[in-house]
Short mmCIF file of C-alpha atoms in Angstrom, two decimals:
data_model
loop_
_atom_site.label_atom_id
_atom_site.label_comp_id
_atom_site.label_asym_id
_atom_site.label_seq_id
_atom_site.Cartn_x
_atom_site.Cartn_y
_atom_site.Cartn_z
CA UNK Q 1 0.00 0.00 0.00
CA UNK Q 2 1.53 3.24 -0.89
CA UNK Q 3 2.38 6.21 1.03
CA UNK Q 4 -0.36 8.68 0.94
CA UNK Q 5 0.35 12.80 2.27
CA UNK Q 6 0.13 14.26 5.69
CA UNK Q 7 -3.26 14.94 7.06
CA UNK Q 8 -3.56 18.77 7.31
CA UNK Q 9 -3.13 20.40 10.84
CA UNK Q 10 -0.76 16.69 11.68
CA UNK Q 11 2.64 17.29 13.06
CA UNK Q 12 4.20 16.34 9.45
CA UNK Q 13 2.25 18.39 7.49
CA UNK Q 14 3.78 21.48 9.68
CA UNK Q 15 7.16 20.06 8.72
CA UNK Q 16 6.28 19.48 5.33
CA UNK Q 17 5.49 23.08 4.93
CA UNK Q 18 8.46 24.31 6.84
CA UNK Q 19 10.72 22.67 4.39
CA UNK Q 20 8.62 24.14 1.54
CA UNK Q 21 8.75 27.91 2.78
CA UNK Q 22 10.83 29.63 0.92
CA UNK Q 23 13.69 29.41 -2.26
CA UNK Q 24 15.18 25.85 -2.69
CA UNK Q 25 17.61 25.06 -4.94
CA UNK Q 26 17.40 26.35 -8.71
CA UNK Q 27 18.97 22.85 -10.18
CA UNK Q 28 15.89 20.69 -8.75
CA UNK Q 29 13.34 22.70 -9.73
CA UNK Q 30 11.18 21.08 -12.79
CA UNK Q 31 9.87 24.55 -15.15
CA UNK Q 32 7.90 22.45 -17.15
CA UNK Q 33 5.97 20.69 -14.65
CA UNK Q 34 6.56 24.20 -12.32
CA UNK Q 35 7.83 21.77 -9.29
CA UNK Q 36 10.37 21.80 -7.02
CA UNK Q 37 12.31 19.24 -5.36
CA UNK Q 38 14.12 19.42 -2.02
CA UNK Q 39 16.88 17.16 -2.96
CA UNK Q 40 18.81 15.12 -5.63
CA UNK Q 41 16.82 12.29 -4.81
CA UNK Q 42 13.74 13.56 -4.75
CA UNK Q 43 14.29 15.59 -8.07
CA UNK Q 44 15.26 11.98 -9.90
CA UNK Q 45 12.06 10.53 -8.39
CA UNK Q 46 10.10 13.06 -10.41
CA UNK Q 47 12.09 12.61 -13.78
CA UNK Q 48 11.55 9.21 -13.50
CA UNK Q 49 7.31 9.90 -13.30
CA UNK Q 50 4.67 9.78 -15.96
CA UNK Q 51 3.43 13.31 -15.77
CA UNK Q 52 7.04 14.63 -16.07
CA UNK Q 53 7.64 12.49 -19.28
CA UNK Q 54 4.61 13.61 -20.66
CA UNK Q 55 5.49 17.22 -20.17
CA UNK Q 56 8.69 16.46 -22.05
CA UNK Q 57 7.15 15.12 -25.07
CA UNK Q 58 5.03 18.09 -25.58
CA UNK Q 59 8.27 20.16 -24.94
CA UNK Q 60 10.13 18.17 -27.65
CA UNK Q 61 7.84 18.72 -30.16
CA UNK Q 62 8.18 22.77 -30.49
CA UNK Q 63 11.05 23.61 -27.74
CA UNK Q 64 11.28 27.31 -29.60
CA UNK Q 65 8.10 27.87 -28.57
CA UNK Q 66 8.00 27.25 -25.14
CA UNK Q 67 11.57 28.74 -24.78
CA UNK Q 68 10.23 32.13 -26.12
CA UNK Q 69 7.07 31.99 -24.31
CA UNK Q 70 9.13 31.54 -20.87
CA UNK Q 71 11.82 34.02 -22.16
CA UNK Q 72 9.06 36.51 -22.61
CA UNK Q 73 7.51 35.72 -19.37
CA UNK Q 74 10.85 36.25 -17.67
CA UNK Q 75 11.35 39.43 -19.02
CA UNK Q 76 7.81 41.17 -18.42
CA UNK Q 77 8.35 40.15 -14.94
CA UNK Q 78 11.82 41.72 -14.83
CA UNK Q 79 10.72 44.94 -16.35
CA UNK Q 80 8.04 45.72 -14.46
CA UNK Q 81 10.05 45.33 -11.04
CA UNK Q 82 12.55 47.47 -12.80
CA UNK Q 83 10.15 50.05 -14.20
CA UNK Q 84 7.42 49.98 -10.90
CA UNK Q 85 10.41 49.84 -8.08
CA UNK Q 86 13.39 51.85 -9.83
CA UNK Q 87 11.87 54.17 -12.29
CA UNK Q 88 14.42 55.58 -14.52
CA UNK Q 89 17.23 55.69 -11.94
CA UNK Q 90 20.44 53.67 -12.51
CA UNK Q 91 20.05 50.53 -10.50
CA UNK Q 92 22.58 47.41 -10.48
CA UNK Q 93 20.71 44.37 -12.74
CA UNK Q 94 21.35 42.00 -9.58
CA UNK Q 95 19.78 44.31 -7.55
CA UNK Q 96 16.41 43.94 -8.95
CA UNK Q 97 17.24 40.42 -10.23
CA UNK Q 98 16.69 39.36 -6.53
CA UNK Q 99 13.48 41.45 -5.90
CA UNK Q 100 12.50 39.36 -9.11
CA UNK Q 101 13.21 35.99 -7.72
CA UNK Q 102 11.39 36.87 -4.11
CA UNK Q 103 8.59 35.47 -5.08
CA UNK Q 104 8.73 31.78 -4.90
CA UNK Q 105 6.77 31.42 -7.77
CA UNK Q 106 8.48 32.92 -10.82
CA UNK Q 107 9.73 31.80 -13.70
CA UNK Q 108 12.91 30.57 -13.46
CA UNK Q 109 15.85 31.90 -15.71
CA UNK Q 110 17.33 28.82 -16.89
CA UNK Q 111 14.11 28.14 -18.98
CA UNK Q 112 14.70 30.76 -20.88
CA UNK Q 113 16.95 31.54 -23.93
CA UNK Q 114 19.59 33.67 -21.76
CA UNK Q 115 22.03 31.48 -19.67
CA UNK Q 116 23.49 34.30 -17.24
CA UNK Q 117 21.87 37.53 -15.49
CA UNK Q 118 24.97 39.49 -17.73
CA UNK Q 119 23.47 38.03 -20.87
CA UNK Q 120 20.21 39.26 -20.48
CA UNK Q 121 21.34 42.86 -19.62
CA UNK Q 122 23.34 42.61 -22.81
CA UNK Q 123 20.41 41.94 -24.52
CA UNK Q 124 18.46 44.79 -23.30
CA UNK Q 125 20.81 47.03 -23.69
CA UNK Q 126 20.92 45.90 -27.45
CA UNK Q 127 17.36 45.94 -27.45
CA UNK Q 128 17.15 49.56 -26.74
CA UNK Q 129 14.97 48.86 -23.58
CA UNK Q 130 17.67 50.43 -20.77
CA UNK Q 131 20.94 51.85 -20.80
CA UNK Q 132 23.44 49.25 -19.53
CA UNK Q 133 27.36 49.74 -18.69
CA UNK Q 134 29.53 47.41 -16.76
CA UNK Q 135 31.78 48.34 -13.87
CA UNK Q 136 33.66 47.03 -11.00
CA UNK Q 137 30.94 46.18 -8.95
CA UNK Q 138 28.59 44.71 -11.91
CA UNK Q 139 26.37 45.78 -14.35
CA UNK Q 140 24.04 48.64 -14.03
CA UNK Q 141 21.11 49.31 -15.98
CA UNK Q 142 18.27 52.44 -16.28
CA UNK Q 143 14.99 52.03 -17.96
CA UNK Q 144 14.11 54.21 -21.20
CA UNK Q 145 10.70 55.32 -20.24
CA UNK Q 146 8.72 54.80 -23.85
CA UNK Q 147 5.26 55.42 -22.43
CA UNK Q 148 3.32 57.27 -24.92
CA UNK Q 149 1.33 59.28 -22.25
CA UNK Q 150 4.88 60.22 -20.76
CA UNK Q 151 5.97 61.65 -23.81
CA UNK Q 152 3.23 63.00 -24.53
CA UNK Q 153 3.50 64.89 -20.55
CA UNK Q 154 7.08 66.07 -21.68
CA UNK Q 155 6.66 67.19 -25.01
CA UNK Q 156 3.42 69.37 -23.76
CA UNK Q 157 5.75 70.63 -20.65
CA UNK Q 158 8.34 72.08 -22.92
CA UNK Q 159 5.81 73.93 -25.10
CA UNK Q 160 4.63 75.78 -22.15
CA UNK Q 161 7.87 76.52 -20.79
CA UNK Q 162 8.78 77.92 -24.46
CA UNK Q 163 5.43 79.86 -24.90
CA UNK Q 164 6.08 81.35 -21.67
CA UNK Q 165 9.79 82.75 -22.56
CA UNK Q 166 8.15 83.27 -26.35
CA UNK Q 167 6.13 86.16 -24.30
CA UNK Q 168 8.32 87.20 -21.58
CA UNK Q 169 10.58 88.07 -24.25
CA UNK Q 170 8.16 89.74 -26.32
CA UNK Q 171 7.09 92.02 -23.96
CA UNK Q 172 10.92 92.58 -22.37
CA UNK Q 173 11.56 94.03 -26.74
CA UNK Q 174 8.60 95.92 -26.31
CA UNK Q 175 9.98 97.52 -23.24
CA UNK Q 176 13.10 98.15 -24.41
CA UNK Q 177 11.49 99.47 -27.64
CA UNK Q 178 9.66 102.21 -25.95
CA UNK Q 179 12.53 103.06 -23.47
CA UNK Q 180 14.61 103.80 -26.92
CA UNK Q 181 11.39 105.51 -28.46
CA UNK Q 182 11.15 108.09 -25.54
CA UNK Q 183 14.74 108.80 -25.56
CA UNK Q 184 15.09 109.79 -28.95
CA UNK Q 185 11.68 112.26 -28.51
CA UNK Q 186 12.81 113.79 -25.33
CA UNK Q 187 14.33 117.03 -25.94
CA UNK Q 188 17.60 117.91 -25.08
CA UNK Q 189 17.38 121.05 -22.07
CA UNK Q 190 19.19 124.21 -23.45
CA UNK Q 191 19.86 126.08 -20.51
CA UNK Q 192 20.15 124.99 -16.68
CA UNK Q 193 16.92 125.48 -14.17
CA UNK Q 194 17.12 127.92 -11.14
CA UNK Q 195 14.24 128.20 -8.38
CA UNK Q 196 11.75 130.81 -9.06
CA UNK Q 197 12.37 133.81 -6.96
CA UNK Q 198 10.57 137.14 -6.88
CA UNK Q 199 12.21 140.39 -6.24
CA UNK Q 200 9.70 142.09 -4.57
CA UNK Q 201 7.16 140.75 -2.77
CA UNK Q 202 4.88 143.93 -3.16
CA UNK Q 203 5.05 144.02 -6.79
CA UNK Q 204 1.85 142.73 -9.26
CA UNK Q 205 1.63 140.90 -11.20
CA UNK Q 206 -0.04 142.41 -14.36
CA UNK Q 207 -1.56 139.59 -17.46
CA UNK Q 208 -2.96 141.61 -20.41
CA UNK Q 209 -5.22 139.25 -22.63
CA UNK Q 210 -6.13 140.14 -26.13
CA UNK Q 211 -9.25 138.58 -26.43
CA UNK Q 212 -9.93 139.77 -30.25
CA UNK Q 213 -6.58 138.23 -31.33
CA UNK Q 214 -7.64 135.72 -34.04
CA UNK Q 215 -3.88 134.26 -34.46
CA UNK Q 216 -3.78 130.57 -35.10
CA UNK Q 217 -2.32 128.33 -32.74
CA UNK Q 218 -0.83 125.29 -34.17
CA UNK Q 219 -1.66 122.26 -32.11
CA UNK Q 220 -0.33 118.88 -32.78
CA UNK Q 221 -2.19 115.56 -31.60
CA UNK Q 222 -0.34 113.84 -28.71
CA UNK Q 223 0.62 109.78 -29.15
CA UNK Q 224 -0.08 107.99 -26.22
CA UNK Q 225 1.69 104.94 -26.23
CA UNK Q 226 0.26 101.39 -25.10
CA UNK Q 227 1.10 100.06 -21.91
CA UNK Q 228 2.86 96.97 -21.57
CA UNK Q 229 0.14 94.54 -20.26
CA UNK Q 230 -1.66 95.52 -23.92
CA UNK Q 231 1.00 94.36 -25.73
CA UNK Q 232 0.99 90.81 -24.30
CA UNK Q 233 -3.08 90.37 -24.59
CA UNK Q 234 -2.92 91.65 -28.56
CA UNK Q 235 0.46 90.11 -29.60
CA UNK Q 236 -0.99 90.25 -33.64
CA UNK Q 237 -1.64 94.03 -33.29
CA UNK Q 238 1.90 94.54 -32.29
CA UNK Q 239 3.38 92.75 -34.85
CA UNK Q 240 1.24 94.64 -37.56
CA UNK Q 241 2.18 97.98 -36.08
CA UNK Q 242 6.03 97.01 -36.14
CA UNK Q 243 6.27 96.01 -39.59
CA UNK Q 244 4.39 99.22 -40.93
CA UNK Q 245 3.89 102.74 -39.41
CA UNK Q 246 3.09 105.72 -41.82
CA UNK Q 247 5.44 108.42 -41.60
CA UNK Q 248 8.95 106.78 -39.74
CA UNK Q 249 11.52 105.63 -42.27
CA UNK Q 250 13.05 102.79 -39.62
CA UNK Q 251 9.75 100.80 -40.75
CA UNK Q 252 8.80 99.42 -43.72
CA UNK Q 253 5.91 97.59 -44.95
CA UNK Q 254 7.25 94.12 -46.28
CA UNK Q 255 6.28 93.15 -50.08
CA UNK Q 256 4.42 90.23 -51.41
CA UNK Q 257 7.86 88.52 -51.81
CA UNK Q 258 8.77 88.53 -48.33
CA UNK Q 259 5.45 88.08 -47.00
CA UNK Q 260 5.86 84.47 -49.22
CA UNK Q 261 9.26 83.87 -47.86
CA UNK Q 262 8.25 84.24 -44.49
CA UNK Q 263 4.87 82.24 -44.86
CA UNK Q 264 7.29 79.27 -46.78
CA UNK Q 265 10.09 79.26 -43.56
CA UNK Q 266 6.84 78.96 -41.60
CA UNK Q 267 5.29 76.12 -43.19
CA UNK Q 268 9.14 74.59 -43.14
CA UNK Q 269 9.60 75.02 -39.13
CA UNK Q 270 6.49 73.10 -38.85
CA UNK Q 271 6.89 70.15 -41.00
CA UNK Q 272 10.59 69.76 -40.15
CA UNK Q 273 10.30 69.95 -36.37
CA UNK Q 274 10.59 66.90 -34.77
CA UNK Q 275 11.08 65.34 -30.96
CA UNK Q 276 14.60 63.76 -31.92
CA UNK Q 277 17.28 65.66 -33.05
CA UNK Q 278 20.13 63.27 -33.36
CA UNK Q 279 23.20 63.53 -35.96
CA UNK Q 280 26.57 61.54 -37.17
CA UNK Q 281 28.94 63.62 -37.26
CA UNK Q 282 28.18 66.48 -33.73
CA UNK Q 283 29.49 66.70 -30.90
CA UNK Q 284 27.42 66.09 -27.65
CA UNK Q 285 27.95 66.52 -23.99
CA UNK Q 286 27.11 63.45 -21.66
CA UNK Q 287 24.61 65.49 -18.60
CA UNK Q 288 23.22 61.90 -17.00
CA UNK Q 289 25.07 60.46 -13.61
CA UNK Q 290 22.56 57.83 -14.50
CA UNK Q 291 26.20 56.24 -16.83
CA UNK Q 292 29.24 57.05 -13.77
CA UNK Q 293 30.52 59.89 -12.45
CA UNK Q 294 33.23 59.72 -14.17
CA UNK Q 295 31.23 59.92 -17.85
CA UNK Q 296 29.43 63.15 -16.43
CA UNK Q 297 29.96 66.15 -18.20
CA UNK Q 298 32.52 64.37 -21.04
CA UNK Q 299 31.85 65.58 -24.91
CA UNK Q 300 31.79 62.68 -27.33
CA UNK Q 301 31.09 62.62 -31.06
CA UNK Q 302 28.00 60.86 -32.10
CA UNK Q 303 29.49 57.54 -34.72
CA UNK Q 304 25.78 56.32 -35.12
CA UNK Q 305 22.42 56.86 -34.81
CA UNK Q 306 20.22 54.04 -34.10
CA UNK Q 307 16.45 53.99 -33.82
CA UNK Q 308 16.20 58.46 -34.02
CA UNK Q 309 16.40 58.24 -30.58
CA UNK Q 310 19.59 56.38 -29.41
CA UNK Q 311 23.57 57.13 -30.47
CA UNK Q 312 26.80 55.04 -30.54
CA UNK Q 313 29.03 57.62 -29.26
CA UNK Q 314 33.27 58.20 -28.86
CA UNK Q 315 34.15 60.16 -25.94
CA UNK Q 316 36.69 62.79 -27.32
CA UNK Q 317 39.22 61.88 -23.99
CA UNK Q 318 39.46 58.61 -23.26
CA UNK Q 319 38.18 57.42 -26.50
CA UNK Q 320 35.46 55.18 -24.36
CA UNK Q 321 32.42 54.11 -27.10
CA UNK Q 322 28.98 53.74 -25.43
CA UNK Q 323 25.01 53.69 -26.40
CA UNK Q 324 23.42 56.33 -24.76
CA UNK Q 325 19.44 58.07 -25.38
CA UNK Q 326 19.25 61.40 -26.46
CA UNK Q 327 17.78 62.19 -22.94
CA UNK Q 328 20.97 61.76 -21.28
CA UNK Q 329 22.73 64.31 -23.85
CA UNK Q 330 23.01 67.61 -24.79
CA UNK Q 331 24.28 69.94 -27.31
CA UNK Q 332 27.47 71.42 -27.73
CA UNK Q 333 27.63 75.57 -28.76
CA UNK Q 334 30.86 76.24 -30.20
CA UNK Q 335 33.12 79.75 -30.52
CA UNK Q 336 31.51 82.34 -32.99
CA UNK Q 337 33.25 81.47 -36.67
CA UNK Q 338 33.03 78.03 -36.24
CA UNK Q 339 30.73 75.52 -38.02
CA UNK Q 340 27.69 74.01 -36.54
CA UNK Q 341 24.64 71.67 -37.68
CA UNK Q 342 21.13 72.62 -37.87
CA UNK Q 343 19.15 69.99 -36.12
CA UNK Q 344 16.11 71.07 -35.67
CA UNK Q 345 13.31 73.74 -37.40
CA UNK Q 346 13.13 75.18 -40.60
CA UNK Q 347 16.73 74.64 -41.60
CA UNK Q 348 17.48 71.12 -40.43
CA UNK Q 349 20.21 69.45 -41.58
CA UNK Q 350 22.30 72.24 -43.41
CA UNK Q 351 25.59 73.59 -41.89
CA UNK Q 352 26.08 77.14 -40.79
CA UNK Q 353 28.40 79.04 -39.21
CA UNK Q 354 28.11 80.69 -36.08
CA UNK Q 355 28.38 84.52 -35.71
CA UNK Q 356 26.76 85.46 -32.28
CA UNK Q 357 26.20 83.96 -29.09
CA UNK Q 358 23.35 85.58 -26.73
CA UNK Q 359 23.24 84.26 -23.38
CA UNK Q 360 21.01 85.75 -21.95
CA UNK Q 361 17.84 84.67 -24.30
CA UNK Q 362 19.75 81.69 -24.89
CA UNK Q 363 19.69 81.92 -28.18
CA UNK Q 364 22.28 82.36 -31.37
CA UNK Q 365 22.79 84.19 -34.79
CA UNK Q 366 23.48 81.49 -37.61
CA UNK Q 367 24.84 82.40 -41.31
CA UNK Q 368 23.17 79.43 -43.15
CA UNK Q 369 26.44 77.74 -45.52
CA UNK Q 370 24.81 75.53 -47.74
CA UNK Q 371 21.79 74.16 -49.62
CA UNK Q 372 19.71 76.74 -51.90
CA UNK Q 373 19.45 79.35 -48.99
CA UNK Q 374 23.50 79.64 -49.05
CA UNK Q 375 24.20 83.06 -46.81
CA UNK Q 376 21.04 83.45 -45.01
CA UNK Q 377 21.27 85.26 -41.21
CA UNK Q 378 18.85 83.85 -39.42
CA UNK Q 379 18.01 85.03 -35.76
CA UNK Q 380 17.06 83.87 -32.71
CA UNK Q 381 17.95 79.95 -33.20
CA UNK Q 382 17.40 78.30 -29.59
CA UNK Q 383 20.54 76.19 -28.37
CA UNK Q 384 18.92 72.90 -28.33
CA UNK Q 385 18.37 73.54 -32.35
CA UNK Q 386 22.12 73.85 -33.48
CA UNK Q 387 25.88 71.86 -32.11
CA UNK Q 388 29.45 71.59 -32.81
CA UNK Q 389 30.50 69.60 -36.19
CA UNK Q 390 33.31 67.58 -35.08
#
């Protein structure tokens, strides 16, 4: 008669589950019959079994299948620890690797197509799903946060940071506009002021007025000029009433030419504006501790771009190559004279050369130097647009 299991609540059945609590060893554990053994022996027993041979026919028949399926499995499981837990912070792979494996009942790595933990961060680095580098202590990895509502957050973020300095800086030229205005129509004082002092106090003061006088006084209209706060609520008036006022030569109304020109680099600053701005061929600055302290802050040039979003760079000191997002990068603004590439807007992808730097809007002057618009100043081009051509 054979040997039947513990009645529940029995002295055995309390050691039974002792024994069970908790992580045994990874070698006698059975994936595709998801059991695990407590020993050698009692791992053999369950080879030897009917169930466990069936299991292993089924596996024989398709074993890519069920190796993906489990390597998929493995991997959700990973990512979301990474991704819920971590966030985009660099984190060492082992680290969450054994948050992973705390729960007794996950899936198991050697079922799945990856034979080490450094394999598998290899692959995901490859796989553009973190950014993975290897160090002293291990490997350390950062997830790429993809989430469409995420980007969507960030991209609608930086539009309203960059409408808000579009009209702070409208209004600050408007200022400065009518501080130059009132300058030039204040009239120089010919002689100096003295206090008003009377001789004598006893004298009269006598005011003859010819009433029948039918001179002509000449009277000119005064211009009152708008107040700031007007400006900002009727941006469109302003910009009429810049390009064209009657009567001052330092304005001039633009023709049907230019009006098409400008219309045309609109249309072009639309179409060619995009949320990834990566080139072969610039230089970039590394601004993510998220790769080592001792990466932060180091210029590379960008050998490769893979996927719009993601470059195989060369650090320009040590000569160190890595794969790093475009988050964790910046550009690079150059002297004045020297040449830079257009990476964004209107004029993406030609080269120009640099001929003034404002820092305090941020901002550059670019001579355009080739294409069909060869020699073209254009104005105002933000940083993040324009780098440094190796």
């Amino acid at each position: 008669m054979g040997k039947g299991k513990a009645e529940v609540g029995t002295p055995k059945y309390l050691a039974n589950k002792m024994k069970a609590k908790g992580l045994q060893k990874l070698r006698w554990y059975c994936q595709m019959c998801q059991k695990q053994c407590r020993d050698e022996n009692g791992f053999k027993c369950h080879t030897m079994s009917e169930s466990h041979q069936r299991q292993i026919l089924l596996f024989a028949d398709n074993a890519g299948k069920f190796i993906d399926s489990f390597s998929s499995e493995f991997m959700t499981g990973y990512m979301q620890i990474l991704r819920r837990q971590f966030g985009t912070k660099r984190v060492a792979a082992n680290k969450v690797y054994q948050e992973y494996i705390a729960d007794r009942h996950h899936l198991h790595m050697n079922a799945t197509k990856w034979h080490s933990l450094s394999e598998f961060v290899k692959y995901l680095g490859r796989a553009g799903h973190c950014v993975v580098d290897e160090t002293e202590k291990g490997w350390f990895i950062s997830y790429i946060d993809r989430d469409p509502e995420t980007l969507a957050m960030q991209e609608k973020m930086a539009k309203k940071e960059k409408m808000d300095k579009d009209d702070a800086e409208r209004l600050a030229e408007f200022i400065d506009e009518q501080v130059k205005r009132g300058k030039k129509e204040e009239p120089e004082p010919s002689s100096s002021y003295t206090e008003l002092k009377r001789d004598n106090e006893e004298d009269t003061i006598k005011i003859d007025l010819k009433l029948g006088s039918t001179k002509s006084v000449d009277t000119k209209p005064i211009k009152l000029e708008k107040r700031p706060l007007e400006a900002v609520s009727r941006t469109s008036e302003f910009k009429k009433e810049k390009k064209f006022k009657p009567g001052s030569s330092e304005f001039k109304k633009p023709s049907a030419l230019e009006e098409l020109i400008r219309e045309e680099e609109i249309k072009k600053e639309k179409s060619n504006r995009k949320d990834y701005w990566l080139a072969e061929g610039i230089v970039v600055k590394l601004v993510s501790k998220s790769l080592g302290e001792k990466y932060y802050k180091e210029k590379g040039v960008v050998l490769e771009v893979i996927d719009r979003y993601r470059a195989k760079i060369r650090l320009l000191e040590t000569g160190d190559k890595l794969k790093v997002d475009q988050a964790h990068l910046e550009t690079v603004i150059p002297s004045t004279g020297k040449k830079v590439l257009v990476l964004n807007g209107g004029y993406r992808g030609s080269t120009a050369t640099l001929k003034e730097i404002d820092t305090d809007n941020f901002c550059v002057t670019i001579e355009i130097a080739s294409g069909p618009l060869k020699g073209r100043v254009v104005n105002n081009v933000q940083y993040e647009d324009i780098s440094k051509l190796f």
